Short mmCIF file of N, CA and C in Angstrom, two decimals:
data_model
loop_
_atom_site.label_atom_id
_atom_site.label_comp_id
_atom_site.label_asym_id
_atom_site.label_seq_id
_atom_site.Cartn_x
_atom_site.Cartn_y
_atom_site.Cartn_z
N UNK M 169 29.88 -68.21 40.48
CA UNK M 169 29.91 -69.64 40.28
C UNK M 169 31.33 -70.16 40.09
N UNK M 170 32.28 -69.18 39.66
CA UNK M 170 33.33 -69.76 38.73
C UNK M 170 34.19 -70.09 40.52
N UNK M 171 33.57 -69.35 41.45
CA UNK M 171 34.75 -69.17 42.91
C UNK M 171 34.47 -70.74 43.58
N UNK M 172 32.74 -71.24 43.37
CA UNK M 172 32.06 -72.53 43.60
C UNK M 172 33.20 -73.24 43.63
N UNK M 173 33.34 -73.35 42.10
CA UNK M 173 34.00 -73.91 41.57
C UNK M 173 35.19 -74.56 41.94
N UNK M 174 36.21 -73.34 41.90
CA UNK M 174 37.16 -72.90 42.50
C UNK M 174 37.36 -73.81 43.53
N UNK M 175 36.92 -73.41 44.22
CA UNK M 175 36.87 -74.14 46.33
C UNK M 175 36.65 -76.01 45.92
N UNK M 176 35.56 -76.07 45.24
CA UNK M 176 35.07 -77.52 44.75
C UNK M 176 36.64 -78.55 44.67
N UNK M 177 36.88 -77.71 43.65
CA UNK M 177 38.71 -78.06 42.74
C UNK M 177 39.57 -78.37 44.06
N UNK M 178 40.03 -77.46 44.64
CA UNK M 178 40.96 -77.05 45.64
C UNK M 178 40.50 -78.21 46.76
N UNK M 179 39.34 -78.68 47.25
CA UNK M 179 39.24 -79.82 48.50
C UNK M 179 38.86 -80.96 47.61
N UNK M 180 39.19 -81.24 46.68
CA UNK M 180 38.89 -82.60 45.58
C UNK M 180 40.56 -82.95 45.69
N UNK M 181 41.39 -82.28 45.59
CA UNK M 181 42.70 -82.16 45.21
C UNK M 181 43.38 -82.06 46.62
N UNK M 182 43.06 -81.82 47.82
CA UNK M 182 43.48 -81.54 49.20
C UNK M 182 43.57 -82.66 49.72
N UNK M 183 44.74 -83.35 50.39
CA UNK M 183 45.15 -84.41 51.35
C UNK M 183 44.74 -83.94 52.69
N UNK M 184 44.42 -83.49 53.18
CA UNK M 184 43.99 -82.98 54.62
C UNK M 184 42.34 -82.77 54.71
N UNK M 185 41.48 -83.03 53.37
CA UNK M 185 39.99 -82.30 53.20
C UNK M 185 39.14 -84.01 52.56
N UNK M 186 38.18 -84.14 52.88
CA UNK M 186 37.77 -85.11 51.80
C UNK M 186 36.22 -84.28 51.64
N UNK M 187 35.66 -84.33 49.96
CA UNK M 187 34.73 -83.50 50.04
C UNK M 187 33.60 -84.16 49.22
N UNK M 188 32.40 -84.37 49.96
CA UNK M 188 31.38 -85.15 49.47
C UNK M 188 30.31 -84.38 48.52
N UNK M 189 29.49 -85.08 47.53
CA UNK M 189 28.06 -84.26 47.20
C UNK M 189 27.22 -85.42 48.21
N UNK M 190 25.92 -84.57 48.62
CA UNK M 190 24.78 -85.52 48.96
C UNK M 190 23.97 -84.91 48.15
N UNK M 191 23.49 -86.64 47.62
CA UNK M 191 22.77 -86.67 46.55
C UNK M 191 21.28 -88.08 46.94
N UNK M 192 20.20 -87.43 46.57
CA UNK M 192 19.17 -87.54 46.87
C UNK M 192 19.22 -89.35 46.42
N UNK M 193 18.84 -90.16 46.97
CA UNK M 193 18.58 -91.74 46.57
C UNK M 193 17.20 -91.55 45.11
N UNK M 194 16.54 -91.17 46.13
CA UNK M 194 15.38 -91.77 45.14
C UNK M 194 15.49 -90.31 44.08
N UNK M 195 15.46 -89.55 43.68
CA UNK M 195 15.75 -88.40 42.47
C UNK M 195 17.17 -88.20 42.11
N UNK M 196 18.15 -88.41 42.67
CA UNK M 196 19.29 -88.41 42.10
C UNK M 196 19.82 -87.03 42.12
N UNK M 197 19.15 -85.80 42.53
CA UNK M 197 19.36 -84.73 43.03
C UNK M 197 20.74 -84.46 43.75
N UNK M 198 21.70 -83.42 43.13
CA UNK M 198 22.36 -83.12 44.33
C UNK M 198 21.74 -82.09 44.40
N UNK M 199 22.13 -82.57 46.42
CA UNK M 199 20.93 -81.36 47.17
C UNK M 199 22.22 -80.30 48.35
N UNK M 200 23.39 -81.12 48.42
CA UNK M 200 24.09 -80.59 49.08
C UNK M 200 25.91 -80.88 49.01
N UNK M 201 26.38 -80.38 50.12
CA UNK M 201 27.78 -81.01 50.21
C UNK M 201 28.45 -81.30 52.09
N UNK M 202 29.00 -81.79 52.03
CA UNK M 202 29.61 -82.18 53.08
C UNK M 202 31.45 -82.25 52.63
N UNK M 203 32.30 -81.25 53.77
CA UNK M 203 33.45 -81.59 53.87
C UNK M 203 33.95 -81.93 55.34
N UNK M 204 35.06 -83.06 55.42
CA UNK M 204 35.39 -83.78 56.28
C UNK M 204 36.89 -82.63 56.56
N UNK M 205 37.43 -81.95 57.47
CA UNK M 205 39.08 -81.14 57.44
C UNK M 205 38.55 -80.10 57.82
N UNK M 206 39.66 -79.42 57.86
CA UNK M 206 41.29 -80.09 57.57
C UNK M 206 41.41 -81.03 58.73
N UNK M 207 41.82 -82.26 58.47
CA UNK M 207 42.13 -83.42 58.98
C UNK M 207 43.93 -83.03 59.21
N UNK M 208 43.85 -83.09 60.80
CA UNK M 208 45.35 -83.14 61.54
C UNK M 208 45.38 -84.43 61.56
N UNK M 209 46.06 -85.28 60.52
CA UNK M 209 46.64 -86.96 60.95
C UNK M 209 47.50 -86.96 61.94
N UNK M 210 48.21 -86.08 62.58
CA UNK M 210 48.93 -86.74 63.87
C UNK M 210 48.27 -86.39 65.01
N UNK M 211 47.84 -85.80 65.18
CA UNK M 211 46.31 -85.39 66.49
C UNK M 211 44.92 -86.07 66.26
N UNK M 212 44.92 -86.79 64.87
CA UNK M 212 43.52 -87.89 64.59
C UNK M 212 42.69 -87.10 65.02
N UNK M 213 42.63 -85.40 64.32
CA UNK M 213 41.20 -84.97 65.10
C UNK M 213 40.60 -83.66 63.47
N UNK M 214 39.46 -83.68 63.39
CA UNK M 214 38.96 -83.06 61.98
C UNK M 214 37.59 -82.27 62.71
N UNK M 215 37.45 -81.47 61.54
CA UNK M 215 36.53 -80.64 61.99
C UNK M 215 35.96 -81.05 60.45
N UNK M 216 34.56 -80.06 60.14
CA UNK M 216 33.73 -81.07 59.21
C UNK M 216 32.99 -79.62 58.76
N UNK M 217 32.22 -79.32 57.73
CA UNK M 217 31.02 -78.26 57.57
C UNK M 217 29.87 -79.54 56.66
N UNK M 218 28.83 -78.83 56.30
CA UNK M 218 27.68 -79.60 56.15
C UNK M 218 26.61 -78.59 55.29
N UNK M 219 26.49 -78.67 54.03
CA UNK M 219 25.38 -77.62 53.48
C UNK M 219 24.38 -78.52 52.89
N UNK M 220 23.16 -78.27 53.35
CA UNK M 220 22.27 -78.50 52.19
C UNK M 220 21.53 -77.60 51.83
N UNK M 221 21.55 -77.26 50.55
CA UNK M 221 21.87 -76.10 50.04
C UNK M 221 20.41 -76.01 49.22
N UNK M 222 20.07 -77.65 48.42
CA UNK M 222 18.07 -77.36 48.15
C UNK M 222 17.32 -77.47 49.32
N UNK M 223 16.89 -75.58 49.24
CA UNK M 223 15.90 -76.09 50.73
C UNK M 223 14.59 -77.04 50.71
N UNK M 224 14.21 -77.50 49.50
CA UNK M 224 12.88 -78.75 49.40
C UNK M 224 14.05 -79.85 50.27
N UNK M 225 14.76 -80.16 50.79
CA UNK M 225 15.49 -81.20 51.43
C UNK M 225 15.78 -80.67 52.77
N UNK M 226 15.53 -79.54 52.93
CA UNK M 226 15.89 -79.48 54.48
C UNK M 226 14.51 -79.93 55.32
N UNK M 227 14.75 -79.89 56.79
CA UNK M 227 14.45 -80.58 57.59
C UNK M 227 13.85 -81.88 57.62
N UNK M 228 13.98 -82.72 56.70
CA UNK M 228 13.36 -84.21 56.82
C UNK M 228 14.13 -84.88 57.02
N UNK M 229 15.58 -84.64 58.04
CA UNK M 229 16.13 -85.84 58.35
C UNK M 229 17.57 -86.05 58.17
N UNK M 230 17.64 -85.44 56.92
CA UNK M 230 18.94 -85.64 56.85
C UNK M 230 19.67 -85.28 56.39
N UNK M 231 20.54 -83.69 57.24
CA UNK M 231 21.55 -83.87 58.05
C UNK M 231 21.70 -84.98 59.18
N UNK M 232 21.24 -84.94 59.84
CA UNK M 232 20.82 -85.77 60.65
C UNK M 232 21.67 -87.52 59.89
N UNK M 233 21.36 -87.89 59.19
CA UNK M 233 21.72 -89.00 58.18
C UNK M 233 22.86 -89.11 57.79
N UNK M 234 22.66 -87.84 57.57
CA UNK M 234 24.86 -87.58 57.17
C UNK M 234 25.74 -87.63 57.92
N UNK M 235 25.08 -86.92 58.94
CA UNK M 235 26.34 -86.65 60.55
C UNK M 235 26.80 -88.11 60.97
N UNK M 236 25.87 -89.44 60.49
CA UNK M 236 25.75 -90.41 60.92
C UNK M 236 26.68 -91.11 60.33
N UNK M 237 26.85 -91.15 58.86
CA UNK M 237 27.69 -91.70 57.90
C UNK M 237 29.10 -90.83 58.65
N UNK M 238 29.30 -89.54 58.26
CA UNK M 238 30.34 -88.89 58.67
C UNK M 238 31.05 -89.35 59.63
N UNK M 239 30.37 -89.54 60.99
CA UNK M 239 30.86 -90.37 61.83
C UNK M 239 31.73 -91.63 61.95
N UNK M 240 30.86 -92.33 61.44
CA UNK M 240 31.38 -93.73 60.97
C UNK M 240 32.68 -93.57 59.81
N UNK M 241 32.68 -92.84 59.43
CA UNK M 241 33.10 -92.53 58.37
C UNK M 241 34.85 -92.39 58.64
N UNK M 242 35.02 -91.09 59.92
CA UNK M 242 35.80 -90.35 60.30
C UNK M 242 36.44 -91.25 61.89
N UNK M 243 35.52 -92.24 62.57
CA UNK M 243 35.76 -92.61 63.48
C UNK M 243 36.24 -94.14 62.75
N UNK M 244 35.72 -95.04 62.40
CA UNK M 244 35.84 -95.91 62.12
C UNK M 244 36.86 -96.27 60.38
N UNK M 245 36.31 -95.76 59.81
CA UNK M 245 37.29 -95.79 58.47
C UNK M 245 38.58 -94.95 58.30
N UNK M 246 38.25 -94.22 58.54
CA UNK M 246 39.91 -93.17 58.76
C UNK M 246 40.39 -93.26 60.32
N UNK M 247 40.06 -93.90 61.08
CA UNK M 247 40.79 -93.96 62.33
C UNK M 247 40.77 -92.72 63.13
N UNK M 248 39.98 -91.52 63.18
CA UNK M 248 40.44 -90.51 63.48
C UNK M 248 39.85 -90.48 65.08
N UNK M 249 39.98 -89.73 66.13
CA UNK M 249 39.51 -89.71 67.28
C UNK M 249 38.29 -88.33 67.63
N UNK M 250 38.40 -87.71 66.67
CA UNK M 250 37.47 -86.67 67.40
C UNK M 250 37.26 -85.50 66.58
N UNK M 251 35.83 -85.08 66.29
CA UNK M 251 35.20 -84.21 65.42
C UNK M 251 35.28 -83.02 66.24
N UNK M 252 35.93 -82.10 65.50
CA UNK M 252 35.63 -80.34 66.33
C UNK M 252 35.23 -79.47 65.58
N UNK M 253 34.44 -78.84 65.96
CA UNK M 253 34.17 -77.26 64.43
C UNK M 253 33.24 -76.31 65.29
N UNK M 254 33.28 -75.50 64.70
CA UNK M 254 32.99 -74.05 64.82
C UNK M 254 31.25 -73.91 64.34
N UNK M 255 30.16 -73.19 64.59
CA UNK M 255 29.15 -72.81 64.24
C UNK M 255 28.84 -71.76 65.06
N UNK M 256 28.60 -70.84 63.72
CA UNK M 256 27.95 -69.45 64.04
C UNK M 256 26.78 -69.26 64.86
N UNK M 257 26.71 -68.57 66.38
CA UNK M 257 26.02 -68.87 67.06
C UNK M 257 24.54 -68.46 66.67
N UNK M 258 24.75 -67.60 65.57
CA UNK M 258 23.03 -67.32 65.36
C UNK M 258 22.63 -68.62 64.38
N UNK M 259 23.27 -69.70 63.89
CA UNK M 259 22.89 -71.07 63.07
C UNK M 259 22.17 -71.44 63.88
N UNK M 260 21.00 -71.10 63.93
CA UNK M 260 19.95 -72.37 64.88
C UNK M 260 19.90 -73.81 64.24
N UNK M 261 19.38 -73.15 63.01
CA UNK M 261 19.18 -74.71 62.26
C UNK M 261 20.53 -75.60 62.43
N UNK M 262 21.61 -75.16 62.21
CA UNK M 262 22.90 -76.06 62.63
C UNK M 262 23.00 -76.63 63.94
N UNK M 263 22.69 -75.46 64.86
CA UNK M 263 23.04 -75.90 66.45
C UNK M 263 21.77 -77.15 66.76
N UNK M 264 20.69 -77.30 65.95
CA UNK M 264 19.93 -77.94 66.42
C UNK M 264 20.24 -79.25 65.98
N UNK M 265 20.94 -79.02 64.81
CA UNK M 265 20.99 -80.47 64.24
C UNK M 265 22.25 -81.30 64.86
N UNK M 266 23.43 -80.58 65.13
CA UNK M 266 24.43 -81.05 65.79
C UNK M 266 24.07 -81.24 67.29
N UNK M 267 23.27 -80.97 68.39
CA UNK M 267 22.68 -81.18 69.58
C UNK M 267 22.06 -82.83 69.04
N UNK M 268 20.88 -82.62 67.83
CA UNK M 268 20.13 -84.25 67.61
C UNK M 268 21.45 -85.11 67.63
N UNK M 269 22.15 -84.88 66.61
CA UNK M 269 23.39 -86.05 66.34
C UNK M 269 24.41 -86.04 67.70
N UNK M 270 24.52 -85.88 68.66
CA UNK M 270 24.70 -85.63 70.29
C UNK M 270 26.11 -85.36 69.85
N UNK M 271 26.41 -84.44 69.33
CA UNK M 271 27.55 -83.54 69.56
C UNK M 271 26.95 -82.66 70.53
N UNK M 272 28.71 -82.15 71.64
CA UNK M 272 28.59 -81.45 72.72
C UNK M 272 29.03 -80.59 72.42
N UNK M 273 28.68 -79.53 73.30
CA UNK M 273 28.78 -77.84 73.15
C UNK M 273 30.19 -77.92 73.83
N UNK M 274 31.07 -77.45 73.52
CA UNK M 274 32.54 -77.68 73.90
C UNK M 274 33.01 -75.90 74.80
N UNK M 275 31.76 -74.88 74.25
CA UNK M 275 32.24 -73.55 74.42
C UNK M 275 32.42 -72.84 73.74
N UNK M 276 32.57 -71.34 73.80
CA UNK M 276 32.21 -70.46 72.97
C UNK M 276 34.34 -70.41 72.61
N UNK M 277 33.85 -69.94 71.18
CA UNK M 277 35.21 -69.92 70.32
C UNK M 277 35.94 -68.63 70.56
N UNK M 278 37.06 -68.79 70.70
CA UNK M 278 38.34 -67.68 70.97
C UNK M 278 38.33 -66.75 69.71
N UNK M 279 37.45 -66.93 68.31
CA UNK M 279 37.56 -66.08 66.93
C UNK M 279 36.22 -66.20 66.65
N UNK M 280 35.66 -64.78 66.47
CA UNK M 280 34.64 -64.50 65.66
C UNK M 280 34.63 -64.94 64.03
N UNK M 281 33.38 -65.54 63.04
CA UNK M 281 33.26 -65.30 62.05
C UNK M 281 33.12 -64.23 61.33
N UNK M 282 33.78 -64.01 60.67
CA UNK M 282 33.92 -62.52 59.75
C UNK M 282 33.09 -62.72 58.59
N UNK M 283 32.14 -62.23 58.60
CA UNK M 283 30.99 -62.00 57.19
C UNK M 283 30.45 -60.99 56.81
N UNK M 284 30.29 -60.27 55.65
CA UNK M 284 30.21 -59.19 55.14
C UNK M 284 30.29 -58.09 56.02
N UNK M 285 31.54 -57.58 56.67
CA UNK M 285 31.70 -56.66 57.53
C UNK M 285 31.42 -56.56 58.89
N UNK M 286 30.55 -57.77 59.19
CA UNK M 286 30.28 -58.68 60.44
C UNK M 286 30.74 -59.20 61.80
N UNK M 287 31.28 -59.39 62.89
CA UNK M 287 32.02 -60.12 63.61
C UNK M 287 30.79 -61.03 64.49
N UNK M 288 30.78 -62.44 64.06
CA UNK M 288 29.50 -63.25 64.66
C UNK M 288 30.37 -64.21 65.39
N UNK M 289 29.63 -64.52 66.88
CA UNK M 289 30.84 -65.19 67.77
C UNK M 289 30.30 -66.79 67.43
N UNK M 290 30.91 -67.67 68.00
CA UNK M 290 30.78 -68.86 67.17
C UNK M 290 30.80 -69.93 68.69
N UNK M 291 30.58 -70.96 68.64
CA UNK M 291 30.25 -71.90 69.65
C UNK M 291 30.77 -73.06 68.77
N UNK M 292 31.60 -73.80 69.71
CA UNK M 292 32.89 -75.28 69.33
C UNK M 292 31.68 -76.35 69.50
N UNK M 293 31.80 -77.22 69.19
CA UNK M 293 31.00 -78.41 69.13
C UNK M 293 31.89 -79.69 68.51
N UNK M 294 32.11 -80.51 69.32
CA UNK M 294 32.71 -81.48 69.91
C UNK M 294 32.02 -83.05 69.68
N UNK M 295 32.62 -84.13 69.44
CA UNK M 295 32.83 -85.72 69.57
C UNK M 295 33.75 -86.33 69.43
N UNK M 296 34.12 -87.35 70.39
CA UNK M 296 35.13 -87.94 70.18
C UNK M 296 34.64 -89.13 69.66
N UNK M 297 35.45 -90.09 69.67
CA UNK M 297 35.18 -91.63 68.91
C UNK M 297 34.88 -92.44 70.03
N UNK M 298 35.29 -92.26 71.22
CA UNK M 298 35.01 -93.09 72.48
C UNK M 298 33.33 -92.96 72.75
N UNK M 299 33.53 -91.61 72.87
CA UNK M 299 31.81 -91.26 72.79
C UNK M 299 30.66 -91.85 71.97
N UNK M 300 31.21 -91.53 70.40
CA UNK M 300 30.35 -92.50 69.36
C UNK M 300 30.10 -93.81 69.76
N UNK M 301 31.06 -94.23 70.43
CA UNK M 301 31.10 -96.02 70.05
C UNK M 301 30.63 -96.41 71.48
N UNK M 302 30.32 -95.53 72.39
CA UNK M 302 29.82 -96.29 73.57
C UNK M 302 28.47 -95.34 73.27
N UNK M 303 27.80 -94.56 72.30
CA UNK M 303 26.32 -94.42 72.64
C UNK M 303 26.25 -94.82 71.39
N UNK M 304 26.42 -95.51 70.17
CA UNK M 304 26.33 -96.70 69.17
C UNK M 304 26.02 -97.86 69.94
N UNK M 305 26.71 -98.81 70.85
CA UNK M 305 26.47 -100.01 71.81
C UNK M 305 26.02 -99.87 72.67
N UNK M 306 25.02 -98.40 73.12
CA UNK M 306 24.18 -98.50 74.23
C UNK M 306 23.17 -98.83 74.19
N UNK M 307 22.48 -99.49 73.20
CA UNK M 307 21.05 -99.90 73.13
C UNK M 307 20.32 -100.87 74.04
N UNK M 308 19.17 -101.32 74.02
CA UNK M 308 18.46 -101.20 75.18
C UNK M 308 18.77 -103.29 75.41
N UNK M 309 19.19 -103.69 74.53
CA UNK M 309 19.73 -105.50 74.94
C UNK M 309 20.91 -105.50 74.20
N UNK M 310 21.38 -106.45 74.52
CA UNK M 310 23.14 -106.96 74.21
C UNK M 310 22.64 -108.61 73.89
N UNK M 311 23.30 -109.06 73.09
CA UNK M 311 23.68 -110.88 72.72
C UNK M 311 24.72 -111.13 73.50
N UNK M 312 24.56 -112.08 74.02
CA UNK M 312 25.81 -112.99 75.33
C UNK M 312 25.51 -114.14 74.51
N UNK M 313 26.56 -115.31 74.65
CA UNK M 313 27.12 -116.37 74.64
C UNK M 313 26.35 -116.66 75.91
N UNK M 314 25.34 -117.81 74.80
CA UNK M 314 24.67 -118.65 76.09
C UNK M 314 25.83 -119.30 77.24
N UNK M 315 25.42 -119.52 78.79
CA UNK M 315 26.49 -120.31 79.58
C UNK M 315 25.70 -121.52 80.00
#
């Protein structure tokens, strides 16, 4: 717990990391965490991880919910241009949820994850901000200025 901890401290305190709890609306539960980094400010481009960690909260939605905020979050409030990160190719549950939130499969990663003596190959997954913001305004009518 004390290493939790540890890591917690260290991206609370990090200019390159911003690090969220998600916490349940209606119970007040924290159920997970979300970090935004390391954020390259002169390449405007971040990579992100995503735990929800009480499984009574997984699959109803949201990740899914978060990736959404994150977005907005990373594209629009911090100015940044483009989400990249790494997932372990045996993460189904990840790969599925980043496919819903239409992040693209960018290709398999040049570095294995190293876990308990492990080498697991990993798959890039990709958005840019151009992308967000033209399938955000693709919906099915637009408002015009009557002529």
């Amino acid at each position: 717990m004390d290493d939790v901890r540890k890591f917690c401290q260290v991206m609370m305190e990090s200019k390159e990391d911003i690090f969220f709890a998600i916490v349940s609306r209606e119970t007040q539960t924290h159920i997970g965490n979300v970090r935004v980094g390391s954020i390259d400010w002169d390449q405007k481009v971040t990579g992100f991880g995503i735990l929800i960690g009480d499984e009574e909260f997984r699959g109803k939605g949201i990740g899914t919910e978060v990736m959404e905020l994150i977005k907005e979050l990373c594209f629009v409030e911090l100015g940044l241009n483009e989400l990249r990160f790494p997932v372990v190719c045996e993460n189904q549950a990840a790969i599925r949820l980043y496919r819903r939130a239409d992040f693209r499969e960018a290709g398999a990663c040049s570095r294995n994850f190293e876990k308990s003596g492990r080498s697991l190959p990993q798959v890039e997954f990709v958005e840019t901000a151009v992308e967000w913001k033209n399938r955000s305004r693709a919906g099915s009518v637009e408002c015009r200025t009557p002529q």
